[in-house]
XYZ file of C-alpha atoms in Angstrom:
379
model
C 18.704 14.818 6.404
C 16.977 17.722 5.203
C 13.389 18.729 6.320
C 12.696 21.289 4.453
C 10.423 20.593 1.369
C 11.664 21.836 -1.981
C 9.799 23.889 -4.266
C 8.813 21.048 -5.826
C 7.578 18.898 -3.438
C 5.441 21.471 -2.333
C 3.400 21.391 -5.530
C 3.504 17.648 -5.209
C 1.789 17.835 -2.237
C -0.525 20.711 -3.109
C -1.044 18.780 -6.054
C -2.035 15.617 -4.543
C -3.921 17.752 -1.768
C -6.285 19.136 -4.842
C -7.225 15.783 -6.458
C -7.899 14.168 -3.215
C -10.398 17.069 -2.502
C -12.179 16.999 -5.672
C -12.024 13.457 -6.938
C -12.001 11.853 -3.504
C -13.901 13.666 -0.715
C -17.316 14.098 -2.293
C -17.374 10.406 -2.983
C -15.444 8.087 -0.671
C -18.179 6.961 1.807
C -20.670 5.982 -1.294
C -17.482 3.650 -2.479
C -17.107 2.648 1.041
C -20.498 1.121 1.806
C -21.087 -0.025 -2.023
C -17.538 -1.713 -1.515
C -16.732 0.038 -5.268
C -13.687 0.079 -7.161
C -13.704 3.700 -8.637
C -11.320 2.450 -11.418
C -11.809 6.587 -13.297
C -9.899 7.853 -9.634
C -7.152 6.003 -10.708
C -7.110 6.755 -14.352
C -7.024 10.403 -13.420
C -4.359 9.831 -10.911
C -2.271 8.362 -13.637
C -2.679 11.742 -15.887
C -1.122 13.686 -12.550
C 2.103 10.696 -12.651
C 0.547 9.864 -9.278
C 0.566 5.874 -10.014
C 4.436 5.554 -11.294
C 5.598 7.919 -8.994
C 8.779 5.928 -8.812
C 8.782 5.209 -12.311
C 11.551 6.749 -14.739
C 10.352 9.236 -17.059
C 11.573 7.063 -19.808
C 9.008 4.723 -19.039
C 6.470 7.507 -18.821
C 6.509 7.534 -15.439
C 7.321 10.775 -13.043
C 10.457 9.924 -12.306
C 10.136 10.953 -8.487
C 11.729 9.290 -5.231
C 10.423 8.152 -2.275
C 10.467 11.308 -0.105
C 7.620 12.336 -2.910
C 5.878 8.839 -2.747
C 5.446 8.929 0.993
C 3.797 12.690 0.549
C 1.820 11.167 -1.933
C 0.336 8.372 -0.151
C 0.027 10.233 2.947
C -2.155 13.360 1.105
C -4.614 10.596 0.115
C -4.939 8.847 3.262
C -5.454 11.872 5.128
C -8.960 11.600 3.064
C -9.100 8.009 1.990
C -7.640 4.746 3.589
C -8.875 3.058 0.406
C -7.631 5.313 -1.804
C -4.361 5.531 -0.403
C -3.967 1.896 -0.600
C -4.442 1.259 -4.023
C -2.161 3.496 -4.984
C 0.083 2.108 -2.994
C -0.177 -1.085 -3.683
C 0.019 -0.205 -7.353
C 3.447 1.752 -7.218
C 5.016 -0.133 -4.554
C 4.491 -3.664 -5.818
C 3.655 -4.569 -8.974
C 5.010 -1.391 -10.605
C 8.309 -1.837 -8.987
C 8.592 -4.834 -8.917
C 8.990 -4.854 -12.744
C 10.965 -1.492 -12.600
C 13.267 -3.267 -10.286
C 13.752 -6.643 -12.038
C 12.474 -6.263 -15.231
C 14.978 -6.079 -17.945
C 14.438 -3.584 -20.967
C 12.493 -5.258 -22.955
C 9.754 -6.006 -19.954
C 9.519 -2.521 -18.809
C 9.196 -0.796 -22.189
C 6.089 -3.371 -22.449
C 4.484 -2.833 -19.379
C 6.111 -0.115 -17.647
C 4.294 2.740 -19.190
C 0.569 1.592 -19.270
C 0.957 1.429 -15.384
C 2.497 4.679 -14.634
C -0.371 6.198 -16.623
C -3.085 3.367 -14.862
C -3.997 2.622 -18.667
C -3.579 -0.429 -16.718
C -4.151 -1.673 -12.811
C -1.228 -3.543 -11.609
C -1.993 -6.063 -8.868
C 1.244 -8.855 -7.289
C 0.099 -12.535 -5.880
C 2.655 -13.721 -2.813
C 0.063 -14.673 -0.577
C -2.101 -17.449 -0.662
C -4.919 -19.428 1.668
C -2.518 -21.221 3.742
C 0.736 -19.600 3.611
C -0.058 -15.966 4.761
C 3.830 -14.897 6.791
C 4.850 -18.804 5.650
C 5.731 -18.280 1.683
C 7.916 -20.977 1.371
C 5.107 -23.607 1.537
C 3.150 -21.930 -1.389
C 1.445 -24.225 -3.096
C 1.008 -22.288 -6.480
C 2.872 -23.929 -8.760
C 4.850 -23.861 -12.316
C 6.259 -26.506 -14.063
C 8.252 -25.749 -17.358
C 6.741 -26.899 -20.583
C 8.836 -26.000 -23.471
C 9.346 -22.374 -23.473
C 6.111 -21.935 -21.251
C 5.433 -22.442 -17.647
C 2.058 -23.917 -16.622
C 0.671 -22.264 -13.780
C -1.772 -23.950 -11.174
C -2.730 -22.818 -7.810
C -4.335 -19.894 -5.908
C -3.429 -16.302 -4.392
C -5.624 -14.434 -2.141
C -6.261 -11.301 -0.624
C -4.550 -10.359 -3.549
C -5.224 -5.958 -3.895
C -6.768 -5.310 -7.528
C -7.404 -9.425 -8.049
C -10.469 -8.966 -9.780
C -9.704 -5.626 -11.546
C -6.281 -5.449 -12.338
C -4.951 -5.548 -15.793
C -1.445 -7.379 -14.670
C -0.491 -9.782 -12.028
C 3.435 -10.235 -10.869
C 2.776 -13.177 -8.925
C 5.204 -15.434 -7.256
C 4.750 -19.201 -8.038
C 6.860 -22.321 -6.906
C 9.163 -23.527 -9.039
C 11.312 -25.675 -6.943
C 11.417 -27.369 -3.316
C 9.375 -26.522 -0.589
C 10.991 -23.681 1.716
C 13.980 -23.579 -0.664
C 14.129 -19.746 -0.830
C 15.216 -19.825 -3.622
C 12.417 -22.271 -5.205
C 10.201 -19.669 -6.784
C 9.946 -17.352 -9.635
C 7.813 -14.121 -10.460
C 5.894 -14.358 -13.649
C 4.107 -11.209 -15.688
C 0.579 -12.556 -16.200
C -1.650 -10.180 -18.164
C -5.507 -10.541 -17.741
C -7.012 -12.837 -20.826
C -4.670 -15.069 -20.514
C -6.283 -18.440 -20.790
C -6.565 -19.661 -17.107
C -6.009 -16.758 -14.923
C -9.024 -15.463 -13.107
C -10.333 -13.361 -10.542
C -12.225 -15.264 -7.843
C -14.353 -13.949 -4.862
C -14.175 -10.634 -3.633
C -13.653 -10.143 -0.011
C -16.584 -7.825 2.167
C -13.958 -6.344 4.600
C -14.075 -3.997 7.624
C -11.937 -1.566 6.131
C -10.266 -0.387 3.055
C -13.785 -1.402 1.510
C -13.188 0.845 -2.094
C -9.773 -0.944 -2.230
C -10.347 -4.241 -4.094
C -9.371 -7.401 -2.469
C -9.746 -11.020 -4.307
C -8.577 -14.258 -4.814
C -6.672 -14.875 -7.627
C -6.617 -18.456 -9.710
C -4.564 -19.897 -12.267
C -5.371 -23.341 -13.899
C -3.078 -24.735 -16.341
C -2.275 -21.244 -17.303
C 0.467 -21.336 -19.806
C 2.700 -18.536 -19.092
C 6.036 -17.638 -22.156
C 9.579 -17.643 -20.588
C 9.880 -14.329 -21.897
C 7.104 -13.201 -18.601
C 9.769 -14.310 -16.144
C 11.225 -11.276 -13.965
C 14.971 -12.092 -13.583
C 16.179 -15.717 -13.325
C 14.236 -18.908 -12.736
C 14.261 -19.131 -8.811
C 14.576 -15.631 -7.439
C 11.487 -15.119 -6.762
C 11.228 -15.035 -3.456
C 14.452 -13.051 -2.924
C 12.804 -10.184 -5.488
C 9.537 -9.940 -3.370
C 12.117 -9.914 -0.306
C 13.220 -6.364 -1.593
C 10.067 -5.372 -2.960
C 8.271 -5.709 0.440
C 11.421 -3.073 1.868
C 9.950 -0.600 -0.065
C 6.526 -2.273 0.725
C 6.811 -1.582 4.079
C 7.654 1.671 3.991
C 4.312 2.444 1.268
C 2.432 1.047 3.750
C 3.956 3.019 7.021
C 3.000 6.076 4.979
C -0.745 4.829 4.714
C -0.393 4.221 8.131
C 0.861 7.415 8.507
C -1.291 9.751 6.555
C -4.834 7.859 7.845
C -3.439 8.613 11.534
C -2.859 12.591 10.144
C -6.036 13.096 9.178
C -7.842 11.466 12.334
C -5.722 14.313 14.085
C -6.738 17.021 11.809
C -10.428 15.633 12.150
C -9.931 15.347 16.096
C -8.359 19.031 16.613
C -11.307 20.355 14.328
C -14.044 18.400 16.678
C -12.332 19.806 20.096
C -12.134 23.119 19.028
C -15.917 23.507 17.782
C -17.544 20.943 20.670
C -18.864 22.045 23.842
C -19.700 20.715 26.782
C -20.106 22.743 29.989
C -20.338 26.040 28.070
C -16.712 25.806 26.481
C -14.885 23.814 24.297
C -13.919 19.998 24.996
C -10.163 21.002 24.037
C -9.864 23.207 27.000
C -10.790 20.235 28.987
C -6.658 18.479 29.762
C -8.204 14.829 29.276
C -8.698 16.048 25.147
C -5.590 18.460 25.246
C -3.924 15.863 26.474
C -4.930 13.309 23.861
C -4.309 15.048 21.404
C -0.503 15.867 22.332
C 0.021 12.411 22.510
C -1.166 12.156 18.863
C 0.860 14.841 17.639
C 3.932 13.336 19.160
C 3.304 10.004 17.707
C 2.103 11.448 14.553
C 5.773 13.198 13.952
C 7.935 10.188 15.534
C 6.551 8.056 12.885
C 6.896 10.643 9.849
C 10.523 10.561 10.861
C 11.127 6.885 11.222
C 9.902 6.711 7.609
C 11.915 9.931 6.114
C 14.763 8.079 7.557
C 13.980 4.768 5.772
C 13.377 6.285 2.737
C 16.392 8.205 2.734
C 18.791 5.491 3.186
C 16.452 3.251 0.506
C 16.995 5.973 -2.023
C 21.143 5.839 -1.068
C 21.172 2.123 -1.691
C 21.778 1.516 2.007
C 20.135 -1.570 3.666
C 16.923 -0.787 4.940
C 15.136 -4.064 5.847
C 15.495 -3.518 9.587
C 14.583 0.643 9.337
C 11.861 -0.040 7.219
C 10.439 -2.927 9.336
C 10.726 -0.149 12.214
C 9.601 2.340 10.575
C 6.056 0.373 9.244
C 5.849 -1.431 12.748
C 5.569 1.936 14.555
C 3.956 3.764 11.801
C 1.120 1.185 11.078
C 0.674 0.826 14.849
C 0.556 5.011 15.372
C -2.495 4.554 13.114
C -4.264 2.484 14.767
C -4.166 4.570 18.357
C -4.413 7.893 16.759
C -7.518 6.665 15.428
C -8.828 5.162 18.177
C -8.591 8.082 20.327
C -10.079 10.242 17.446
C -13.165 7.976 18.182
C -12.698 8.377 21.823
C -12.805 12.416 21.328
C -16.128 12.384 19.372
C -17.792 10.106 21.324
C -20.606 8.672 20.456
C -20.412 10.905 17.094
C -17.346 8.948 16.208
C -19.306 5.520 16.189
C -21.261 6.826 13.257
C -20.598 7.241 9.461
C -21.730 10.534 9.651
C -18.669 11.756 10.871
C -15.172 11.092 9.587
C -13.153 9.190 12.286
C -15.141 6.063 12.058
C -13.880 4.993 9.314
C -9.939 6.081 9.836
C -10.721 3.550 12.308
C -11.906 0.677 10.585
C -8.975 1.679 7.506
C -6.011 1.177 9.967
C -5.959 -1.896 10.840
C -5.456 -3.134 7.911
C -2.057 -1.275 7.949
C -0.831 -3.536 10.895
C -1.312 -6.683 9.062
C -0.897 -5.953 5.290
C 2.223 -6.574 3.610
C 4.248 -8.127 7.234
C 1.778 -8.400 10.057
C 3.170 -6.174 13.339
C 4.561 -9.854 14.774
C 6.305 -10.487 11.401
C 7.916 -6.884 11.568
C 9.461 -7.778 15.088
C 10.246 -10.616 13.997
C 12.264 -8.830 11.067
C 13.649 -6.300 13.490
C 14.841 -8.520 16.596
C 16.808 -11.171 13.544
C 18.712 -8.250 12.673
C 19.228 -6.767 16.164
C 20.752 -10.372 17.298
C 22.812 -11.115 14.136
């Protein structure tokens, strides 16, 4: 692998570095304690190709790979957790999701109004009861004609108020018969699909999180992503890619509570001289560094053998696992190193804190990426 950044990826990043400073920055704690969706951030991300960064440029999309979408999502976290996540979910699911299974016909559709976020993509696997346990999902569809009649619920479904387009994965066979279910293209108006309640989280508050409902929708056979029944073997593969999207938000939220941290040490003083001549902050912070670059090089890796067609479920379980988990301590001791400044909102590192968590459970809890890891390690 090579490190070095091209040309062009360094005006990706400086790119992405800009808009997060100027669209983000002056604005994310008002979205974060107002819990609001700033749908015109994403609208002007879509006019810099930053939400279908995977997408062909055929489709209107960038046409970029993933050593460019990590950069992407990890330039945005460094300000926003939110932010970040959104995007991510946006690209990484629904967006490829159709890219990935779609055939033409579906992604000259709906392909290009979400690499320009003329529309919000959001994807429904998850539901109230069957979080890590899909294959006892009780949304259901039942073939009428050349429709299928949806009933049933998803939940903390990203963009399940807001979003313009749902791929969501319904049952369409047995219980736990993996391959019993089928991923439908529902676009908002549709008679019976609707938003439900919006979740007040700890974290990723600007990031919107809601149940999703479907009652008798009536859904055209033409909305069905491959074949009748693969489903759950699509959102398989999506969540490979998943994983690593959300290792980068990981990733990115745990860079910029070091950046914040090294600023903080170098400009507080106690005892008439800085607290990063003390060894108990020097110290901290090396271990953050090191963590920092381990897990920007677990997901490099991943995404370098994703974009060779290699298998990558175990890498990029690894990869998110550590990544998502680096976030969570980096951020922690970013707290730690402000003190009682980093229990307030006042000050950036509270709420890298509260953000990543959520990267340790969403899309494959921590357990389930063990899980993933030790299946393949024993096979």
């Amino acid at each position: 692998m090579n490190f070095d950044l091209t040309e062009n990826e360094l005006m990706i990043q400086q790119m992405t570095r800009d808009f997060a400073e100027k669209e983000i920055r002056p604005h994310f704690m008002k979205w974060d304690e107002t819990q609001e969706f700033p749908r015109e951030v994403f609208q002007k991300a879509g006019e810099l190709g930053l939400m279908g960064v995977l997408v062909p440029e055929e489709y209107g999309g960038s046409g970029m790979g993933y050593n460019e979408y990590i950069m992407v999502i990890r330039e945005i976290a460094k300000v926003c957790g939110s932010i970040g996540l959104s995007v991510a979910a946006h690209n990484s699911l629904c967006t490829n999701h159709i890219l990935k299974f779609g055939n033409e016909e579906q992604k000259r559709k709906w392909l290009p109004k979400l690499a320009t976020a003329e529309w919000i993509g959001a994807w429904g696997l998850t539901e109230p009861n069957t979080g890590s346990d899909a294959g006892r999902m009780k949304c259901v569809a039942k073939q009428d004609g050349d429709y299928w009649v949806l009933n049933g619920a998803k939940n903390f479904i990203t963009h399940g108020k807001t979003g313009d387009i749902i791929v969501v994965i319904a049952r369409t066979g047995e219980p736990l018969d993996s391959h019993g279910m089928t991923a439908f293209v529902v676009e908002r108006g549709t008679p019976g699909f609707e938003g439900g309640k919006k979740e007040d989280k700890l974290g990723m508050r600007a990031s919107e999180t809601a149940e999703v409902i479907f009652t008798d929708c009536r859904v055209h056979k033409d909305n069905i992503l491959g074949q009748v029944g693969d489903g759950f073997i699509q959102a398989m593969k999506i969540l490979d890619g998943g994983r690593i999207s959300i290792g980068s938000l990981g990733l990115g939220i745990a860079e910029g509570a070091l950046e914040a941290s090294i600023k903080y040490a170098k400009e507080r003083e106690q005892f008439g001289k800085p607290i990063a001549s003390f060894q108990g902050i020097s110290f901290k912070l090396a271990d953050m560094a090191t963590e920092v670059e381990a897990a920007k090089l677990l997901l490099y890796q991943a995404a370098d053998k994703l974009m060779k067609g290699e298998k990558v479920n175990k890498l990029s379980a690894i990869a998110k696992y550590y990544a998502s988990e680096v976030g969570v301590r980096v951020s922690t001791e970013a707290v730690q190193i402000y003190g009682g400044y980093g229990y307030i909102k006042e000050f950036p590192v509270e709420k890298f804190y509260r953000d990543s968590k959520l990267c340790t459970i969403g899309e494959g809890t921590s357990e389930i990426q063990k899980l993933v890891i030790s299946r393949e390690l024993l096979k």
